[in-house]
């Protein structure tokens, strides 16, 4: 096991971004993510499990749910494997976070606060795109101007981030590099010059964990690795089955083409169709369609 935690385990992710001690790290990351757009001064961590708002409603559970001093909600998610419905689920999460701001009574005038959704994806999700960062907001389709700032979704597909340490030009890129490679690093880059990355180094150092934290982290690592093995096995099994089916289909198509070729020659010799059917295994319709 390396010197630093794996930030893509549930426990590691919460240690790095989801506790009061690490609040400055999350604020710094979000400000670099949204640089030039806005600046977050403070956040408050909210209960990640949101209560039901009506009978039979399923409560929502987020990795990290926080609120800025301006009342904006920020959902931060970490996902390690692809989901066929992930994009729709993220849209539902944002919509639900907006809907839960509603207040009963006729005096409420839809004073909603913006909801930000930030997703770290440790895999490629084809229906989101083929770039590292995908930004989604409400725009007018004709003018391309921002229609509303109330919904913002940012997807970060880490496999598409290819920059090496020396190629990172901004703090945002440095953040992504550290997160992607943290578990394999023996020394955290930029920690000597940056108070933020020094803090990252301190919080993510496995040797600094308490006994209780270490037990939780070790269990999270086991779950992470087990899930990864199951996921890879499913992919490999699917590929093998696909190859097997492909070969079978190829053989069948090859045999059919051979039969059609023989039938074509037999028709040229005016051989009886019934005999051609019996010889080649083709149907009368197949043989009649041969030019």
mmCIF file of C-alpha atoms in Angstrom:
data_model
loop_
_atom_site.group_PDB
_atom_site.id
_atom_site.type_symbol
_atom_site.label_atom_id
_atom_site.label_comp_id
_atom_site.label_asym_id
_atom_site.label_seq_id
_atom_site.Cartn_x
_atom_site.Cartn_y
_atom_site.Cartn_z
ATOM 1 C CA UNK A 1 0.000 0.000 0.000
ATOM 2 C CA UNK A 2 1.293 3.473 -0.919
ATOM 3 C CA UNK A 3 1.958 6.515 1.243
ATOM 4 C CA UNK A 4 -1.327 8.283 0.459
ATOM 5 C CA UNK A 5 -4.989 7.310 0.519
ATOM 6 C CA UNK A 6 -6.910 6.327 -2.578
ATOM 7 C CA UNK A 7 -9.300 9.272 -3.079
ATOM 8 C CA UNK A 8 -11.656 7.108 -5.121
ATOM 9 C CA UNK A 9 -12.681 4.968 -2.192
ATOM 10 C CA UNK A 10 -15.728 6.211 -0.317
ATOM 11 C CA UNK A 11 -13.741 6.791 2.891
ATOM 12 C CA UNK A 12 -10.761 8.383 1.120
ATOM 13 C CA UNK A 13 -12.994 10.780 -0.819
ATOM 14 C CA UNK A 14 -14.786 11.889 2.369
ATOM 15 C CA UNK A 15 -11.465 12.379 4.193
ATOM 16 C CA UNK A 16 -10.162 14.602 1.441
ATOM 17 C CA UNK A 17 -13.269 16.639 0.690
ATOM 18 C CA UNK A 18 -16.099 15.805 3.087
ATOM 19 C CA UNK A 19 -15.060 16.725 6.631
ATOM 20 C CA UNK A 20 -14.705 20.012 8.508
ATOM 21 C CA UNK A 21 -10.933 19.583 8.679
ATOM 22 C CA UNK A 22 -10.732 19.408 4.889
ATOM 23 C CA UNK A 23 -13.213 22.219 4.145
ATOM 24 C CA UNK A 24 -10.462 24.581 2.862
ATOM 25 C CA UNK A 25 -9.451 21.901 0.350
ATOM 26 C CA UNK A 26 -12.943 21.578 -1.095
ATOM 27 C CA UNK A 27 -13.340 25.361 -1.281
ATOM 28 C CA UNK A 28 -9.987 25.709 -3.039
ATOM 29 C CA UNK A 29 -10.817 22.951 -5.512
ATOM 30 C CA UNK A 30 -14.260 24.403 -6.305
ATOM 31 C CA UNK A 31 -12.835 27.909 -6.763
ATOM 32 C CA UNK A 32 -10.242 26.570 -9.193
ATOM 33 C CA UNK A 33 -12.948 24.573 -10.968
ATOM 34 C CA UNK A 34 -15.079 27.724 -11.346
ATOM 35 C CA UNK A 35 -12.217 30.196 -11.758
ATOM 36 C CA UNK A 36 -13.236 33.367 -13.569
ATOM 37 C CA UNK A 37 -16.887 32.535 -12.971
ATOM 38 C CA UNK A 38 -17.385 32.969 -9.240
ATOM 39 C CA UNK A 39 -15.637 32.635 -5.880
ATOM 40 C CA UNK A 40 -16.870 30.632 -2.924
ATOM 41 C CA UNK A 41 -15.962 32.128 0.461
ATOM 42 C CA UNK A 42 -17.391 29.466 2.755
ATOM 43 C CA UNK A 43 -19.435 26.267 2.704
ATOM 44 C CA UNK A 44 -21.509 24.327 5.202
ATOM 45 C CA UNK A 45 -21.676 20.551 4.998
ATOM 46 C CA UNK A 46 -25.260 19.277 4.951
ATOM 47 C CA UNK A 47 -26.602 15.858 5.808
ATOM 48 C CA UNK A 48 -25.802 13.813 2.714
ATOM 49 C CA UNK A 49 -29.064 11.878 3.154
ATOM 50 C CA UNK A 50 -31.972 14.126 2.305
ATOM 51 C CA UNK A 51 -35.333 13.352 3.984
ATOM 52 C CA UNK A 52 -38.410 12.451 1.965
ATOM 53 C CA UNK A 53 -40.575 15.396 0.935
ATOM 54 C CA UNK A 54 -43.773 13.377 0.417
ATOM 55 C CA UNK A 55 -45.179 9.947 1.206
ATOM 56 C CA UNK A 56 -43.322 7.048 -0.415
ATOM 57 C CA UNK A 57 -40.571 9.403 -1.603
ATOM 58 C CA UNK A 58 -37.137 7.812 -1.682
ATOM 59 C CA UNK A 59 -34.559 9.878 0.149
ATOM 60 C CA UNK A 60 -31.476 10.913 -1.843
ATOM 61 C CA UNK A 61 -27.959 10.056 -0.748
ATOM 62 C CA UNK A 62 -25.058 12.089 -2.092
ATOM 63 C CA UNK A 63 -21.318 11.612 -1.629
ATOM 64 C CA UNK A 64 -20.959 15.232 -0.513
ATOM 65 C CA UNK A 65 -23.705 17.826 -0.192
ATOM 66 C CA UNK A 66 -22.814 21.343 0.916
ATOM 67 C CA UNK A 67 -24.188 24.855 0.824
ATOM 68 C CA UNK A 68 -22.360 28.112 0.149
ATOM 69 C CA UNK A 69 -22.773 31.246 2.254
ATOM 70 C CA UNK A 70 -25.031 32.507 -0.576
ATOM 71 C CA UNK A 71 -27.379 29.555 -0.181
ATOM 72 C CA UNK A 72 -26.281 27.661 -3.300
ATOM 73 C CA UNK A 73 -26.259 23.879 -3.116
ATOM 74 C CA UNK A 74 -23.231 21.918 -4.339
ATOM 75 C CA UNK A 75 -23.342 18.175 -4.913
ATOM 76 C CA UNK A 76 -19.971 16.462 -5.356
ATOM 77 C CA UNK A 77 -19.966 12.856 -6.534
ATOM 78 C CA UNK A 78 -17.283 10.256 -7.115
ATOM 79 C CA UNK A 79 -17.986 7.281 -9.380
ATOM 80 C CA UNK A 80 -15.641 4.398 -10.183
ATOM 81 C CA UNK A 81 -17.594 2.498 -12.815
ATOM 82 C CA UNK A 82 -19.912 3.291 -15.695
ATOM 83 C CA UNK A 83 -23.658 3.319 -15.327
ATOM 84 C CA UNK A 84 -26.072 3.252 -18.233
ATOM 85 C CA UNK A 85 -28.350 5.706 -16.433
ATOM 86 C CA UNK A 86 -25.756 7.971 -14.780
ATOM 87 C CA UNK A 87 -26.488 11.062 -16.882
ATOM 88 C CA UNK A 88 -30.214 10.839 -16.202
ATOM 89 C CA UNK A 89 -29.558 10.228 -12.510
ATOM 90 C CA UNK A 90 -27.397 13.347 -12.261
ATOM 91 C CA UNK A 91 -30.133 15.419 -13.927
ATOM 92 C CA UNK A 92 -32.626 13.983 -11.440
ATOM 93 C CA UNK A 93 -30.354 14.845 -8.502
ATOM 94 C CA UNK A 94 -30.052 18.470 -9.609
ATOM 95 C CA UNK A 95 -33.768 18.780 -10.308
ATOM 96 C CA UNK A 96 -34.631 17.264 -6.951
ATOM 97 C CA UNK A 97 -32.223 19.601 -5.132
ATOM 98 C CA UNK A 98 -34.037 22.545 -6.731
ATOM 99 C CA UNK A 99 -37.517 21.146 -6.033
ATOM 100 C CA UNK A 100 -36.685 20.632 -2.356
ATOM 101 C CA UNK A 101 -36.208 24.377 -1.969
ATOM 102 C CA UNK A 102 -39.923 24.941 -2.465
ATOM 103 C CA UNK A 103 -41.888 26.474 0.389
ATOM 104 C CA UNK A 104 -45.549 25.747 1.006
ATOM 105 C CA UNK A 105 -47.975 28.626 0.829
ATOM 106 C CA UNK A 106 -49.009 31.249 -1.698
ATOM 107 C CA UNK A 107 -46.435 33.814 -0.564
ATOM 108 C CA UNK A 108 -43.406 31.919 -1.894
ATOM 109 C CA UNK A 109 -42.162 33.476 -5.140
ATOM 110 C CA UNK A 110 -39.844 30.729 -6.396
ATOM 111 C CA UNK A 111 -36.774 32.164 -4.712
ATOM 112 C CA UNK A 112 -34.549 29.223 -5.570
ATOM 113 C CA UNK A 113 -30.776 29.090 -5.177
ATOM 114 C CA UNK A 114 -28.460 27.638 -7.797
ATOM 115 C CA UNK A 115 -27.506 23.976 -7.684
ATOM 116 C CA UNK A 116 -24.071 22.820 -8.815
ATOM 117 C CA UNK A 117 -23.350 19.183 -9.593
ATOM 118 C CA UNK A 118 -19.702 18.089 -9.833
ATOM 119 C CA UNK A 119 -18.932 14.498 -10.797
ATOM 120 C CA UNK A 120 -15.545 12.787 -10.746
ATOM 121 C CA UNK A 121 -15.756 9.833 -13.126
ATOM 122 C CA UNK A 122 -12.961 7.293 -12.887
ATOM 123 C CA UNK A 123 -14.045 5.831 -16.231
ATOM 124 C CA UNK A 124 -15.241 6.910 -19.678
ATOM 125 C CA UNK A 125 -18.970 7.628 -20.006
ATOM 126 C CA UNK A 126 -19.707 7.751 -23.732
ATOM 127 C CA UNK A 127 -23.083 9.484 -23.510
ATOM 128 C CA UNK A 128 -21.475 12.419 -21.684
ATOM 129 C CA UNK A 129 -18.710 13.004 -24.206
ATOM 130 C CA UNK A 130 -15.136 12.168 -25.076
ATOM 131 C CA UNK A 131 -13.376 15.005 -23.274
ATOM 132 C CA UNK A 132 -11.964 15.320 -19.780
ATOM 133 C CA UNK A 133 -14.280 18.163 -18.767
ATOM 134 C CA UNK A 134 -17.899 18.585 -19.850
ATOM 135 C CA UNK A 135 -19.796 21.680 -18.641
ATOM 136 C CA UNK A 136 -23.582 21.699 -18.797
ATOM 137 C CA UNK A 137 -25.833 24.715 -18.195
ATOM 138 C CA UNK A 138 -29.077 26.237 -19.465
ATOM 139 C CA UNK A 139 -28.477 28.137 -22.707
ATOM 140 C CA UNK A 140 -30.622 29.727 -25.390
ATOM 141 C CA UNK A 141 -30.168 27.508 -28.458
ATOM 142 C CA UNK A 142 -30.204 30.438 -30.885
ATOM 143 C CA UNK A 143 -28.133 33.139 -29.210
ATOM 144 C CA UNK A 144 -25.977 30.668 -27.191
ATOM 145 C CA UNK A 145 -26.318 33.035 -24.239
ATOM 146 C CA UNK A 146 -26.728 31.682 -20.722
ATOM 147 C CA UNK A 147 -30.464 31.443 -19.984
ATOM 148 C CA UNK A 148 -30.132 30.754 -16.255
ATOM 149 C CA UNK A 149 -27.409 30.185 -13.680
ATOM 150 C CA UNK A 150 -29.654 28.031 -11.489
ATOM 151 C CA UNK A 151 -28.431 24.712 -12.931
ATOM 152 C CA UNK A 152 -24.815 23.777 -13.523
ATOM 153 C CA UNK A 153 -23.385 20.304 -14.027
ATOM 154 C CA UNK A 154 -19.685 19.567 -14.485
ATOM 155 C CA UNK A 155 -18.415 16.106 -15.384
ATOM 156 C CA UNK A 156 -14.714 15.279 -15.014
ATOM 157 C CA UNK A 157 -13.749 12.050 -16.817
ATOM 158 C CA UNK A 158 -10.335 11.300 -15.370
ATOM 159 C CA UNK A 159 -9.170 8.756 -18.012
ATOM 160 C CA UNK A 160 -9.131 11.628 -20.526
ATOM 161 C CA UNK A 161 -6.759 13.699 -18.388
ATOM 162 C CA UNK A 162 -3.332 12.834 -19.829
ATOM 163 C CA UNK A 163 -1.095 15.667 -18.576
ATOM 164 C CA UNK A 164 2.100 14.821 -16.761
ATOM 165 C CA UNK A 165 3.280 16.625 -13.632
ATOM 166 C CA UNK A 166 5.474 19.146 -15.497
ATOM 167 C CA UNK A 167 2.694 19.892 -17.992
ATOM 168 C CA UNK A 168 0.173 21.075 -15.400
ATOM 169 C CA UNK A 169 -0.203 24.841 -15.800
ATOM 170 C CA UNK A 170 -2.997 25.769 -13.389
ATOM 171 C CA UNK A 171 -3.924 24.809 -9.844
ATOM 172 C CA UNK A 172 -7.007 23.090 -11.221
ATOM 173 C CA UNK A 173 -4.846 20.836 -13.408
ATOM 174 C CA UNK A 174 -2.542 20.229 -10.437
ATOM 175 C CA UNK A 175 -5.563 19.175 -8.383
ATOM 176 C CA UNK A 176 -6.634 16.693 -11.036
ATOM 177 C CA UNK A 177 -3.120 15.297 -11.421
ATOM 178 C CA UNK A 178 -2.830 14.772 -7.641
ATOM 179 C CA UNK A 179 -6.241 13.121 -7.370
ATOM 180 C CA UNK A 180 -5.610 10.813 -10.303
ATOM 181 C CA UNK A 181 -2.143 9.684 -9.169
ATOM 182 C CA UNK A 182 -2.296 10.148 -5.398
ATOM 183 C CA UNK A 183 -2.307 6.494 -4.380
ATOM 184 C CA UNK A 184 0.882 5.795 -6.391
ATOM 185 C CA UNK A 185 2.847 8.841 -5.195
ATOM 186 C CA UNK A 186 5.584 8.697 -2.588
ATOM 187 C CA UNK A 187 5.836 12.467 -2.412
ATOM 188 C CA UNK A 188 3.068 14.916 -3.176
ATOM 189 C CA UNK A 189 4.144 17.429 -5.853
ATOM 190 C CA UNK A 190 3.746 21.162 -5.127
ATOM 191 C CA UNK A 191 3.342 20.521 -1.370
ATOM 192 C CA UNK A 192 6.570 22.417 -0.589
ATOM 193 C CA UNK A 193 5.351 25.596 -2.300
ATOM 194 C CA UNK A 194 1.600 25.489 -1.757
ATOM 195 C CA UNK A 195 -0.151 25.556 1.648
ATOM 196 C CA UNK A 196 -3.163 23.853 0.063
ATOM 197 C CA UNK A 197 -1.196 20.921 -1.315
ATOM 198 C CA UNK A 198 0.730 20.718 1.941
ATOM 199 C CA UNK A 199 -2.660 20.304 3.648
ATOM 200 C CA UNK A 200 -3.608 17.650 1.093
ATOM 201 C CA UNK A 201 -0.388 15.803 1.907
ATOM 202 C CA UNK A 202 -1.126 15.889 5.644
ATOM 203 C CA UNK A 203 -4.753 14.766 5.384
ATOM 204 C CA UNK A 204 -4.108 12.030 2.827
ATOM 205 C CA UNK A 205 -1.062 10.518 4.541
ATOM 206 C CA UNK A 206 -2.070 6.992 5.550
ATOM 207 C CA UNK A 207 0.408 6.903 8.441
ATOM 208 C CA UNK A 208 -1.393 9.885 10.023
ATOM 209 C CA UNK A 209 -4.751 8.081 10.242
ATOM 210 C CA UNK A 210 -6.099 7.114 13.625
ATOM 211 C CA UNK A 211 -6.661 3.423 14.368
ATOM 212 C CA UNK A 212 -10.382 3.795 13.741
ATOM 213 C CA UNK A 213 -9.836 5.732 10.509
ATOM 214 C CA UNK A 214 -7.330 3.138 9.307
ATOM 215 C CA UNK A 215 -9.795 0.293 9.906
ATOM 216 C CA UNK A 216 -12.495 2.135 7.958
ATOM 217 C CA UNK A 217 -10.073 2.967 5.166
ATOM 218 C CA UNK A 218 -8.734 -0.602 4.890
ATOM 219 C CA UNK A 219 -12.310 -1.883 4.630
ATOM 220 C CA UNK A 220 -13.094 0.733 1.963
ATOM 221 C CA UNK A 221 -10.025 -0.336 -0.027
ATOM 222 C CA UNK A 222 -11.181 -3.974 0.106
ATOM 223 C CA UNK A 223 -14.660 -3.016 -1.118
ATOM 224 C CA UNK A 224 -13.145 -0.811 -3.848
ATOM 225 C CA UNK A 225 -10.862 -3.586 -5.111
ATOM 226 C CA UNK A 226 -13.574 -6.245 -4.916
ATOM 227 C CA UNK A 227 -15.977 -4.069 -6.901
ATOM 228 C CA UNK A 228 -13.252 -3.301 -9.438
ATOM 229 C CA UNK A 229 -12.543 -7.012 -9.913
ATOM 230 C CA UNK A 230 -16.237 -7.781 -10.375
ATOM 231 C CA UNK A 231 -16.558 -4.916 -12.870
ATOM 232 C CA UNK A 232 -13.514 -6.014 -14.877
ATOM 233 C CA UNK A 233 -14.683 -9.629 -14.877
ATOM 234 C CA UNK A 234 -18.078 -8.546 -16.232
ATOM 235 C CA UNK A 235 -16.387 -6.571 -19.018
ATOM 236 C CA UNK A 236 -13.965 -9.382 -19.908
ATOM 237 C CA UNK A 237 -16.769 -11.975 -19.849
ATOM 238 C CA UNK A 238 -18.852 -9.754 -22.099
ATOM 239 C CA UNK A 239 -15.972 -9.358 -24.546
ATOM 240 C CA UNK A 240 -15.300 -13.101 -24.656
ATOM 241 C CA UNK A 241 -18.979 -13.852 -25.173
ATOM 242 C CA UNK A 242 -19.154 -11.201 -27.877
ATOM 243 C CA UNK A 243 -16.152 -12.707 -29.674
ATOM 244 C CA UNK A 244 -17.659 -16.175 -29.413
ATOM 245 C CA UNK A 245 -20.981 -14.981 -30.831
ATOM 246 C CA UNK A 246 -19.145 -13.059 -33.546
ATOM 247 C CA UNK A 247 -17.185 -16.130 -34.616
ATOM 248 C CA UNK A 248 -20.337 -18.236 -34.641
ATOM 249 C CA UNK A 249 -22.151 -15.632 -36.715
ATOM 250 C CA UNK A 250 -19.173 -15.359 -39.064
ATOM 251 C CA UNK A 251 -19.087 -19.106 -39.621
ATOM 252 C CA UNK A 252 -22.835 -19.182 -40.257
ATOM 253 C CA UNK A 253 -22.614 -16.293 -42.725
ATOM 254 C CA UNK A 254 -19.636 -17.900 -44.461
ATOM 255 C CA UNK A 255 -21.511 -21.197 -44.824
ATOM 256 C CA UNK A 256 -24.533 -19.393 -46.235
ATOM 257 C CA UNK A 257 -22.433 -17.522 -48.783
ATOM 258 C CA UNK A 258 -20.878 -20.832 -49.865
ATOM 259 C CA UNK A 259 -24.316 -22.413 -50.227
ATOM 260 C CA UNK A 260 -25.573 -19.479 -52.296
ATOM 261 C CA UNK A 261 -22.545 -19.735 -54.550
ATOM 262 C CA UNK A 262 -23.181 -23.443 -55.169
ATOM 263 C CA UNK A 263 -26.890 -22.807 -55.771
ATOM 264 C CA UNK A 264 -26.064 -20.081 -58.284
ATOM 265 C CA UNK A 265 -23.914 -22.478 -60.336
ATOM 266 C CA UNK A 266 -26.538 -25.216 -60.160
ATOM 267 C CA UNK A 267 -29.225 -22.818 -61.419
ATOM 268 C CA UNK A 268 -27.034 -21.953 -64.392
ATOM 269 C CA UNK A 269 -27.049 -25.683 -65.244
ATOM 270 C CA UNK A 270 -30.877 -25.737 -64.933
ATOM 271 C CA UNK A 271 -30.773 -28.173 -62.018
ATOM 272 C CA UNK A 272 -34.211 -28.822 -60.438
ATOM 273 C CA UNK A 273 -34.924 -26.356 -57.586
ATOM 274 C CA UNK A 274 -36.078 -29.143 -55.247
ATOM 275 C CA UNK A 275 -32.693 -30.841 -55.693
ATOM 276 C CA UNK A 276 -30.854 -27.550 -55.045
ATOM 277 C CA UNK A 277 -32.861 -27.042 -51.820
ATOM 278 C CA UNK A 278 -31.993 -30.566 -50.641
ATOM 279 C CA UNK A 279 -28.308 -30.178 -51.548
ATOM 280 C CA UNK A 280 -27.606 -26.706 -50.138
ATOM 281 C CA UNK A 281 -30.090 -26.435 -47.270
ATOM 282 C CA UNK A 282 -31.357 -23.120 -48.636
ATOM 283 C CA UNK A 283 -35.043 -22.240 -48.964
ATOM 284 C CA UNK A 284 -36.932 -21.983 -52.250
ATOM 285 C CA UNK A 285 -37.170 -18.206 -51.643
ATOM 286 C CA UNK A 286 -33.371 -18.006 -51.261
ATOM 287 C CA UNK A 287 -32.808 -19.822 -54.531
ATOM 288 C CA UNK A 288 -35.434 -17.873 -56.466
ATOM 289 C CA UNK A 289 -33.854 -14.592 -55.322
ATOM 290 C CA UNK A 290 -30.474 -15.573 -56.806
ATOM 291 C CA UNK A 291 -29.761 -13.552 -59.946
#
